[in-house]
Amino acid sequence: MASKALIFLALLSFSAVSPRPAIAEINEEDKPGLVMNFYKDTCPQAEDIIKEQVKLLYKRHKNTAFSWLRNIFHDCAVQSCDASLLLDSTRRSLSEKETDRSFGLRNFRYLDTIKEAVERECPGVVSCADILVLSARDGIVALGGPHFPLKTGRRDGRKSRADVVEQYLPDHNESISVVLDRFAAMGINTPGVVALLGAHSVGRTHCVKLVHRLYPEVDPALNPDHIEHMLHKCPDAIPDPKAVQYVRNDRGTPMVLDNNYYRNILDNKGLLIVDHQLATDKRTKPYVKKMAKSQDYFFKEFARAITILSENNPLTGDQGEIRKQCNVANKHH
C-alpha cells in the first residue's frame, strides 16, 4: 500500500515547473518514517514508562495482556497503525470498538492509564499509536513470549475507520485463502500468518463465536475428547453475548504464549474454523507442524510478523496528530 506521505509529496511535485525530475528524486528514504528510539531526545523514558505500566497492570489484571495483543491486530490491520481503534463514537461516526469485528475487545481504560503516565513525564509528545504498539509488545513478553525491538514515530489518526473494518480484518469463519490474502496485502507471508494465529494460544473465545460448531450438530472435525468440555462451557445454542460464557483457547497453558496451540490444532482441538483450517490446509499445515515442534521457530516468525504488522502504513512526520487523550481526537477534546 503506497504511503499517504509519498502520494502527497508526489502531488506537490506535479505543481513544480519540472515535475518529472522532482518525482524521480522522491524515495522512501526522504520522508520521515519510523525509527528505533524515536523519542530518545524528546522523551527518553517513554519506552521504560510503558514497560513499567504494562508490568504493573498485568500484575493486577492478568487479562490486560490479551487485550493489548488483540489491539495491535485490530488497529494496525485496518488501513493504518494509527490508533483509530481507540477513538470513541461521535455523533458523526461509529467507533471501530463498536463494530461486530471488535466483539470482546475490552480494557481500553488501561491504555488510558499508560497514556496518563507518559503524559505526566512528557506532555504532548508520545502518540497513542506508539503506546498501543509498545504495550502489545510488552504484553507479549508478560505472557512469556519473545521480546523484540520495534520502531516508533507513529502519529495518531483523527478519524474512525469503522466503515472499512470488514474489508481488512478477516473473520474467524473466513476461508484460509481470504485470511492469507488479507495478511499478504500487508506484507505478511504464510509462515507469518501461521505464527500470528498462534496468539490463539492465550485468552479465551466467547461461545457466540463457536456455537455453530456445536449446534444443531457437533462438527465432526472436532476431537471427541474436547467436545464434552466445549458443550459444558457453551450449553446454549444461542448464547447471550453479554454473558460470561467462554472456552479457554488452550486448556493446558491458557496464560502462556507458547507453541502448545499448534499441537492442539493438529489434534483437532482448535475452537474456531480458522484454527481447524490452519492445521489442515496444505499451504499452512507444514508451518503448523514446524511450530508445533519448535517454539524458537514460532517465536522468530511471530516477532517478525508482529513487526511487519506494527509498521503497516503508519502516519509519520506532520501527518495526523499526537492526541491528548487516546479516545478523542484533539479537535473534539
mmCIF file of C-alpha atoms in Angstrom:
data_model
loop_
_atom_site.group_PDB
_atom_site.id
_atom_site.type_symbol
_atom_site.label_atom_id
_atom_site.label_comp_id
_atom_site.label_asym_id
_atom_site.label_seq_id
_atom_site.Cartn_x
_atom_site.Cartn_y
_atom_site.Cartn_z
ATOM 1 C CA MET A 1 0.000 0.000 0.000
ATOM 2 C CA ALA A 2 1.573 3.307 -1.075
ATOM 3 C CA SER A 3 2.129 5.638 1.821
ATOM 4 C CA LYS A 4 -0.064 8.695 2.137
ATOM 5 C CA ALA A 5 3.039 10.852 2.596
ATOM 6 C CA LEU A 6 4.542 9.645 -0.673
ATOM 7 C CA ILE A 7 1.321 10.382 -2.591
ATOM 8 C CA PHE A 8 1.166 13.840 -1.027
ATOM 9 C CA LEU A 9 4.766 14.602 -1.966
ATOM 10 C CA ALA A 10 4.200 13.359 -5.495
ATOM 11 C CA LEU A 11 1.167 15.649 -5.875
ATOM 12 C CA LEU A 12 3.220 18.608 -4.666
ATOM 13 C CA SER A 13 5.889 17.736 -7.195
ATOM 14 C CA PHE A 14 3.386 17.997 -10.043
ATOM 15 C CA SER A 15 2.910 21.656 -9.191
ATOM 16 C CA ALA A 16 6.630 22.273 -9.702
ATOM 17 C CA VAL A 17 7.964 23.652 -13.009
ATOM 18 C CA SER A 18 9.756 20.429 -13.911
ATOM 19 C CA PRO A 19 7.571 17.682 -12.471
ATOM 20 C CA ARG A 20 9.309 14.544 -13.753
ATOM 21 C CA PRO A 21 12.737 15.046 -12.156
ATOM 22 C CA ALA A 22 11.058 16.121 -8.893
ATOM 23 C CA ILE A 23 9.053 12.881 -8.750
ATOM 24 C CA ALA A 24 12.077 10.809 -9.631
ATOM 25 C CA GLU A 25 14.009 12.300 -6.735
ATOM 26 C CA ILE A 26 11.415 11.293 -4.154
ATOM 27 C CA ASN A 27 12.008 7.986 -2.447
ATOM 28 C CA GLU A 28 11.184 6.273 0.807
ATOM 29 C CA GLU A 29 14.405 7.460 2.494
ATOM 30 C CA ASP A 30 13.455 11.120 2.027
ATOM 31 C CA LYS A 31 10.245 11.011 4.014
ATOM 32 C CA PRO A 32 10.195 10.965 7.801
ATOM 33 C CA GLY A 33 9.381 7.445 8.902
ATOM 34 C CA LEU A 34 9.546 5.073 11.815
ATOM 35 C CA VAL A 35 12.919 4.707 13.516
ATOM 36 C CA MET A 36 14.351 2.930 16.536
ATOM 37 C CA ASN A 37 14.292 5.099 19.692
ATOM 38 C CA PHE A 38 12.282 7.891 18.052
ATOM 39 C CA TYR A 39 11.783 9.552 21.467
ATOM 40 C CA LYS A 40 15.430 9.409 22.593
ATOM 41 C CA ASP A 41 15.696 13.226 22.686
ATOM 42 C CA THR A 42 12.081 14.287 23.301
ATOM 43 C CA CYS A 43 11.041 11.673 25.888
ATOM 44 C CA PRO A 44 13.907 9.250 26.574
ATOM 45 C CA GLN A 45 11.987 7.442 29.341
ATOM 46 C CA ALA A 46 8.909 6.749 27.165
ATOM 47 C CA GLU A 47 9.523 3.056 26.447
ATOM 48 C CA ASP A 48 10.554 2.352 30.043
ATOM 49 C CA ILE A 49 7.419 4.047 31.392
ATOM 50 C CA ILE A 50 5.209 1.992 29.057
ATOM 51 C CA LYS A 51 7.017 -1.222 30.003
ATOM 52 C CA GLU A 52 6.688 -0.471 33.733
ATOM 53 C CA GLN A 53 2.983 0.344 33.405
ATOM 54 C CA VAL A 54 2.341 -2.872 31.443
ATOM 55 C CA LYS A 55 4.066 -4.881 34.199
ATOM 56 C CA LEU A 56 2.062 -3.171 36.960
ATOM 57 C CA LEU A 57 -1.262 -3.519 35.163
ATOM 58 C CA TYR A 58 -0.588 -7.137 34.218
ATOM 59 C CA LYS A 59 0.184 -7.934 37.852
ATOM 60 C CA ARG A 60 -3.230 -6.590 38.876
ATOM 61 C CA HIS A 61 -5.301 -7.674 35.870
ATOM 62 C CA LYS A 62 -3.867 -10.660 34.020
ATOM 63 C CA ASN A 63 -6.256 -10.415 31.077
ATOM 64 C CA THR A 64 -4.926 -6.987 30.089
ATOM 65 C CA ALA A 65 -2.121 -8.660 28.116
ATOM 66 C CA PHE A 66 -4.622 -10.488 25.864
ATOM 67 C CA SER A 67 -6.329 -7.159 25.191
ATOM 68 C CA TRP A 68 -3.102 -5.406 24.245
ATOM 69 C CA LEU A 69 -2.227 -8.232 21.888
ATOM 70 C CA ARG A 70 -5.642 -8.025 20.192
ATOM 71 C CA ASN A 71 -5.359 -4.231 19.960
ATOM 72 C CA ILE A 72 -2.351 -4.312 17.639
ATOM 73 C CA PHE A 73 -4.150 -6.695 15.286
ATOM 74 C CA HIS A 74 -7.442 -4.769 15.305
ATOM 75 C CA ASP A 75 -5.775 -1.382 14.871
ATOM 76 C CA CYS A 76 -2.820 -1.994 12.582
ATOM 77 C CA ALA A 77 -4.556 -4.398 10.189
ATOM 78 C CA VAL A 78 -7.202 -1.803 9.299
ATOM 79 C CA GLN A 79 -5.506 0.507 6.758
ATOM 80 C CA SER A 80 -3.031 2.100 9.153
ATOM 81 C CA CYS A 81 -1.353 1.644 12.519
ATOM 82 C CA ASP A 82 -2.743 4.979 13.779
ATOM 83 C CA ALA A 83 -4.718 4.182 16.974
ATOM 84 C CA SER A 84 -8.009 4.842 15.156
ATOM 85 C CA LEU A 85 -9.295 1.784 17.065
ATOM 86 C CA LEU A 86 -9.185 3.772 20.321
ATOM 87 C CA LEU A 87 -11.459 6.621 19.201
ATOM 88 C CA ASP A 88 -14.904 6.736 20.791
ATOM 89 C CA SER A 89 -18.049 7.127 18.698
ATOM 90 C CA THR A 90 -19.192 10.663 17.933
ATOM 91 C CA ARG A 91 -22.467 11.975 16.557
ATOM 92 C CA ARG A 92 -20.999 11.648 13.083
ATOM 93 C CA SER A 93 -19.015 8.439 13.235
ATOM 94 C CA LEU A 94 -19.153 4.987 14.779
ATOM 95 C CA SER A 95 -16.177 3.783 16.796
ATOM 96 C CA GLU A 96 -14.261 0.773 15.494
ATOM 97 C CA LYS A 97 -14.628 -0.571 19.035
ATOM 98 C CA GLU A 98 -18.374 -0.928 18.453
ATOM 99 C CA THR A 99 -18.258 -2.934 15.211
ATOM 100 C CA ASP A 100 -19.057 -6.654 15.085
ATOM 101 C CA ARG A 101 -15.425 -7.492 14.324
ATOM 102 C CA SER A 102 -14.419 -5.907 17.633
ATOM 103 C CA PHE A 103 -16.678 -8.169 19.711
ATOM 104 C CA GLY A 104 -14.949 -8.964 23.000
ATOM 105 C CA LEU A 105 -12.365 -6.179 22.845
ATOM 106 C CA ARG A 106 -12.009 -4.512 26.229
ATOM 107 C CA ASN A 107 -9.642 -2.989 28.791
ATOM 108 C CA PHE A 108 -9.175 0.212 26.795
ATOM 109 C CA ARG A 109 -9.141 2.142 30.083
ATOM 110 C CA TYR A 110 -5.771 0.614 30.892
ATOM 111 C CA LEU A 111 -4.267 2.119 27.740
ATOM 112 C CA ASP A 112 -5.536 5.458 29.067
ATOM 113 C CA THR A 113 -3.692 4.698 32.318
ATOM 114 C CA ILE A 114 -0.449 4.169 30.376
ATOM 115 C CA LYS A 115 -1.033 7.337 28.325
ATOM 116 C CA GLU A 116 -1.575 9.361 31.522
ATOM 117 C CA ALA A 117 1.705 8.067 32.975
ATOM 118 C CA VAL A 118 3.585 9.031 29.792
ATOM 119 C CA GLU A 119 1.850 12.445 29.654
ATOM 120 C CA ARG A 120 2.961 13.234 33.210
ATOM 121 C CA GLU A 121 6.577 12.839 32.098
ATOM 122 C CA CYS A 122 6.364 14.228 28.550
ATOM 123 C CA PRO A 123 3.113 16.042 27.765
ATOM 124 C CA GLY A 124 2.022 16.042 24.120
ATOM 125 C CA VAL A 125 4.985 14.042 22.827
ATOM 126 C CA VAL A 126 4.220 10.310 22.633
ATOM 127 C CA SER A 127 1.425 9.126 20.341
ATOM 128 C CA CYS A 128 -1.349 6.739 21.313
ATOM 129 C CA ALA A 129 -0.399 4.703 18.229
ATOM 130 C CA ASP A 130 3.095 4.095 19.634
ATOM 131 C CA ILE A 131 1.675 3.328 23.093
ATOM 132 C CA LEU A 132 -0.722 0.796 21.535
ATOM 133 C CA VAL A 133 2.095 -0.951 19.661
ATOM 134 C CA LEU A 134 4.639 -0.944 22.518
ATOM 135 C CA SER A 135 2.087 -2.114 25.099
ATOM 136 C CA ALA A 136 1.257 -5.047 22.776
ATOM 137 C CA ARG A 137 4.953 -5.943 22.529
ATOM 138 C CA ASP A 138 5.428 -5.688 26.308
ATOM 139 C CA GLY A 139 2.201 -7.651 26.838
ATOM 140 C CA ILE A 140 3.636 -10.426 24.670
ATOM 141 C CA VAL A 141 6.670 -10.537 26.991
ATOM 142 C CA ALA A 142 4.399 -10.647 30.074
ATOM 143 C CA LEU A 143 2.728 -13.720 28.572
ATOM 144 C CA GLY A 144 6.060 -15.497 28.182
ATOM 145 C CA GLY A 145 6.581 -14.566 24.547
ATOM 146 C CA PRO A 146 9.680 -13.082 22.890
ATOM 147 C CA HIS A 147 10.974 -9.545 23.348
ATOM 148 C CA PHE A 148 11.919 -7.741 20.135
ATOM 149 C CA PRO A 149 12.741 -4.138 19.260
ATOM 150 C CA LEU A 150 10.100 -2.049 17.488
ATOM 151 C CA LYS A 151 10.415 1.237 15.663
ATOM 152 C CA THR A 152 8.477 4.264 16.874
ATOM 153 C CA GLY A 153 7.422 7.633 15.475
ATOM 154 C CA ARG A 154 3.789 6.839 14.589
ATOM 155 C CA ARG A 155 1.246 9.619 14.793
ATOM 156 C CA ASP A 156 -2.428 9.363 15.661
ATOM 157 C CA GLY A 157 -5.236 9.331 13.124
ATOM 158 C CA ARG A 158 -8.138 11.720 13.505
ATOM 159 C CA LYS A 159 -10.981 9.510 12.304
ATOM 160 C CA SER A 160 -12.532 6.116 12.932
ATOM 161 C CA ARG A 161 -12.180 3.535 10.179
ATOM 162 C CA ALA A 162 -15.286 1.612 11.259
ATOM 163 C CA ASP A 163 -16.761 1.733 7.752
ATOM 164 C CA VAL A 164 -13.887 -0.332 6.293
ATOM 165 C CA VAL A 165 -13.099 -2.701 9.185
ATOM 166 C CA GLU A 166 -14.682 -5.717 7.483
ATOM 167 C CA GLN A 167 -12.688 -5.152 4.288
ATOM 168 C CA TYR A 168 -9.411 -5.534 6.175
ATOM 169 C CA LEU A 169 -9.956 -7.704 9.254
ATOM 170 C CA PRO A 170 -10.503 -11.367 8.408
ATOM 171 C CA ASP A 171 -13.276 -13.063 10.349
ATOM 172 C CA HIS A 172 -12.766 -16.350 12.202
ATOM 173 C CA ASN A 173 -15.184 -18.045 9.782
ATOM 174 C CA GLU A 174 -13.473 -16.840 6.593
ATOM 175 C CA SER A 175 -11.692 -19.326 4.365
ATOM 176 C CA ILE A 176 -7.964 -19.689 4.926
ATOM 177 C CA SER A 177 -7.457 -18.231 1.431
ATOM 178 C CA VAL A 178 -9.124 -14.972 2.479
ATOM 179 C CA VAL A 179 -7.058 -14.866 5.677
ATOM 180 C CA LEU A 180 -3.793 -15.408 3.764
ATOM 181 C CA ASP A 181 -4.740 -12.788 1.170
ATOM 182 C CA ARG A 182 -5.629 -10.136 3.759
ATOM 183 C CA PHE A 183 -2.300 -10.548 5.535
ATOM 184 C CA ALA A 184 -0.330 -10.812 2.284
ATOM 185 C CA ALA A 185 -1.642 -7.342 1.403
ATOM 186 C CA MET A 186 0.240 -6.094 4.490
ATOM 187 C CA GLY A 187 3.413 -7.946 3.509
ATOM 188 C CA ILE A 188 2.961 -10.890 5.890
ATOM 189 C CA ASN A 189 3.711 -14.251 4.264
ATOM 190 C CA THR A 190 2.263 -17.690 5.048
ATOM 191 C CA PRO A 191 4.576 -18.650 7.954
ATOM 192 C CA GLY A 192 3.946 -15.174 9.369
ATOM 193 C CA VAL A 193 0.171 -15.726 9.262
ATOM 194 C CA VAL A 194 0.537 -19.147 10.903
ATOM 195 C CA ALA A 195 2.640 -17.528 13.645
ATOM 196 C CA LEU A 196 0.212 -14.620 14.195
ATOM 197 C CA LEU A 197 -2.664 -17.042 14.711
ATOM 198 C CA GLY A 198 -0.538 -18.542 17.477
ATOM 199 C CA ALA A 199 -1.906 -15.635 19.517
ATOM 200 C CA HIS A 200 -4.874 -18.016 19.965
ATOM 201 C CA SER A 201 -2.567 -19.828 22.382
ATOM 202 C CA VAL A 202 -3.751 -17.398 25.078
ATOM 203 C CA GLY A 203 -7.039 -15.925 26.197
ATOM 204 C CA ARG A 204 -10.496 -17.272 25.548
ATOM 205 C CA THR A 205 -13.200 -17.461 22.903
ATOM 206 C CA HIS A 206 -16.769 -16.420 23.663
ATOM 207 C CA CYS A 207 -19.402 -19.064 22.999
ATOM 208 C CA VAL A 208 -21.055 -16.723 20.474
ATOM 209 C CA LYS A 209 -18.069 -17.357 18.197
ATOM 210 C CA LEU A 210 -18.088 -21.148 18.348
ATOM 211 C CA VAL A 211 -21.625 -22.471 18.957
ATOM 212 C CA HIS A 212 -22.094 -23.030 15.222
ATOM 213 C CA ARG A 213 -19.572 -25.872 15.631
ATOM 214 C CA LEU A 214 -21.700 -27.444 18.411
ATOM 215 C CA TYR A 215 -25.329 -26.802 17.435
ATOM 216 C CA PRO A 216 -27.565 -28.121 15.959
ATOM 217 C CA GLU A 217 -24.983 -30.831 15.333
ATOM 218 C CA VAL A 218 -21.413 -31.162 16.531
ATOM 219 C CA ASP A 219 -18.786 -30.507 13.861
ATOM 220 C CA PRO A 220 -17.341 -33.976 13.097
ATOM 221 C CA ALA A 221 -13.885 -32.411 12.683
ATOM 222 C CA LEU A 222 -13.700 -31.666 16.429
ATOM 223 C CA ASN A 223 -11.758 -34.019 18.686
ATOM 224 C CA PRO A 224 -14.382 -36.105 20.582
ATOM 225 C CA ASP A 225 -12.370 -35.683 23.810
ATOM 226 C CA HIS A 226 -12.748 -31.904 23.546
ATOM 227 C CA ILE A 227 -16.463 -31.777 22.731
ATOM 228 C CA GLU A 228 -17.760 -32.519 26.239
ATOM 229 C CA HIS A 229 -15.760 -29.615 27.674
ATOM 230 C CA MET A 230 -16.982 -27.241 24.946
ATOM 231 C CA LEU A 231 -20.627 -28.254 25.467
ATOM 232 C CA HIS A 232 -20.236 -27.811 29.229
ATOM 233 C CA LYS A 233 -18.868 -24.284 28.735
ATOM 234 C CA CYS A 234 -21.384 -23.405 25.993
ATOM 235 C CA PRO A 235 -24.676 -25.069 26.998
ATOM 236 C CA ASP A 236 -26.885 -22.765 24.902
ATOM 237 C CA ALA A 237 -27.317 -22.876 21.130
ATOM 238 C CA ILE A 238 -27.961 -19.103 21.188
ATOM 239 C CA PRO A 239 -25.727 -17.716 23.942
ATOM 240 C CA ASP A 240 -26.191 -14.283 25.441
ATOM 241 C CA PRO A 241 -23.368 -12.098 24.069
ATOM 242 C CA LYS A 242 -23.196 -10.289 27.421
ATOM 243 C CA ALA A 243 -22.954 -13.484 29.467
ATOM 244 C CA VAL A 244 -19.606 -14.706 30.723
ATOM 245 C CA GLN A 245 -19.662 -17.861 28.597
ATOM 246 C CA TYR A 246 -16.385 -18.774 27.007
ATOM 247 C CA VAL A 247 -13.872 -21.540 26.380
ATOM 248 C CA ARG A 248 -10.151 -21.159 27.055
ATOM 249 C CA ASN A 249 -8.222 -21.253 23.794
ATOM 250 C CA ASP A 250 -5.617 -23.551 25.322
ATOM 251 C CA ARG A 251 -6.646 -25.502 28.415
ATOM 252 C CA GLY A 252 -3.079 -26.659 29.077
ATOM 253 C CA THR A 253 -1.287 -23.282 29.298
ATOM 254 C CA PRO A 254 -4.069 -20.672 28.974
ATOM 255 C CA MET A 255 -1.944 -17.785 30.295
ATOM 256 C CA VAL A 256 1.234 -18.546 28.351
ATOM 257 C CA LEU A 257 2.031 -17.604 24.765
ATOM 258 C CA ASP A 258 3.615 -20.825 23.542
ATOM 259 C CA ASN A 259 3.538 -23.395 20.749
ATOM 260 C CA ASN A 260 1.001 -25.599 22.536
ATOM 261 C CA TYR A 261 -1.636 -24.064 20.241
ATOM 262 C CA TYR A 262 -0.123 -25.845 17.235
ATOM 263 C CA ARG A 263 -0.148 -29.214 18.958
ATOM 264 C CA ASN A 264 -3.776 -28.620 19.929
ATOM 265 C CA ILE A 265 -4.966 -27.772 16.426
ATOM 266 C CA LEU A 266 -3.099 -30.761 14.957
ATOM 267 C CA ASP A 267 -5.093 -32.785 17.491
ATOM 268 C CA ASN A 268 -8.372 -31.195 16.241
ATOM 269 C CA LYS A 269 -8.808 -29.116 19.393
ATOM 270 C CA GLY A 270 -8.919 -25.736 17.670
ATOM 271 C CA LEU A 271 -12.015 -23.782 18.714
ATOM 272 C CA LEU A 272 -12.507 -21.680 15.592
ATOM 273 C CA ILE A 273 -12.956 -22.683 11.958
ATOM 274 C CA VAL A 274 -9.775 -20.781 11.079
ATOM 275 C CA ASP A 275 -7.809 -22.835 13.635
ATOM 276 C CA HIS A 276 -9.029 -26.062 12.045
ATOM 277 C CA GLN A 277 -8.240 -24.832 8.528
ATOM 278 C CA LEU A 278 -4.769 -23.745 9.568
ATOM 279 C CA ALA A 279 -3.955 -27.306 10.646
ATOM 280 C CA THR A 280 -5.434 -28.965 7.555
ATOM 281 C CA ASP A 281 -4.757 -26.692 4.579
ATOM 282 C CA LYS A 282 -1.743 -27.822 2.548
ATOM 283 C CA ARG A 283 -0.359 -24.249 2.400
ATOM 284 C CA THR A 284 -0.266 -23.786 6.165
ATOM 285 C CA LYS A 285 -0.010 -27.281 7.672
ATOM 286 C CA PRO A 286 3.775 -27.654 7.112
ATOM 287 C CA TYR A 287 4.375 -24.477 9.165
ATOM 288 C CA VAL A 288 1.910 -25.598 11.847
ATOM 289 C CA LYS A 289 3.895 -28.836 12.209
ATOM 290 C CA LYS A 290 7.193 -26.961 12.316
ATOM 291 C CA MET A 291 5.931 -24.567 15.010
ATOM 292 C CA ALA A 292 4.451 -27.475 16.998
ATOM 293 C CA LYS A 293 7.979 -28.913 17.140
ATOM 294 C CA SER A 294 9.944 -25.712 17.705
ATOM 295 C CA GLN A 295 8.943 -22.867 19.995
ATOM 296 C CA ASP A 296 12.039 -20.947 18.858
ATOM 297 C CA TYR A 297 10.819 -21.075 15.259
ATOM 298 C CA PHE A 298 7.331 -19.947 16.352
ATOM 299 C CA PHE A 299 8.767 -17.027 18.352
ATOM 300 C CA LYS A 300 11.044 -15.962 15.493
ATOM 301 C CA GLU A 301 8.187 -15.896 12.969
ATOM 302 C CA PHE A 302 5.780 -14.346 15.478
ATOM 303 C CA ALA A 303 8.163 -11.463 16.253
ATOM 304 C CA ARG A 304 8.768 -10.893 12.539
ATOM 305 C CA ALA A 305 5.037 -10.854 11.726
ATOM 306 C CA ILE A 306 4.145 -8.516 14.624
ATOM 307 C CA THR A 307 6.931 -6.167 13.487
ATOM 308 C CA ILE A 308 5.546 -6.033 9.930
ATOM 309 C CA LEU A 309 2.012 -5.525 11.285
ATOM 310 C CA SER A 310 3.216 -2.690 13.545
ATOM 311 C CA GLU A 311 4.706 -0.877 10.549
ATOM 312 C CA ASN A 312 1.607 -1.097 8.346
ATOM 313 C CA ASN A 313 1.143 2.280 6.641
ATOM 314 C CA PRO A 314 1.716 4.480 9.722
ATOM 315 C CA LEU A 315 1.150 8.219 9.854
ATOM 316 C CA THR A 316 4.518 9.944 10.360
ATOM 317 C CA GLY A 317 6.153 13.369 10.123
ATOM 318 C CA ASP A 318 3.451 16.043 10.152
ATOM 319 C CA GLN A 319 0.584 13.672 9.341
ATOM 320 C CA GLY A 320 -2.122 13.105 11.936
ATOM 321 C CA GLU A 321 -1.564 14.417 15.451
ATOM 322 C CA ILE A 322 -0.438 13.497 18.962
ATOM 323 C CA ARG A 323 -3.697 13.011 20.839
ATOM 324 C CA LYS A 324 -4.046 14.425 24.333
ATOM 325 C CA GLN A 325 -6.469 11.606 25.189
ATOM 326 C CA CYS A 326 -6.430 8.343 23.275
ATOM 327 C CA ASN A 327 -10.205 8.066 22.930
ATOM 328 C CA VAL A 328 -10.774 11.554 21.472
ATOM 329 C CA ALA A 329 -9.228 13.345 18.507
ATOM 330 C CA ASN A 330 -7.745 16.672 19.582
ATOM 331 C CA LYS A 331 -10.241 18.856 17.732
ATOM 332 C CA HIS A 332 -13.015 17.275 19.856
ATOM 333 C CA HIS A 333 -11.043 17.404 23.083
#
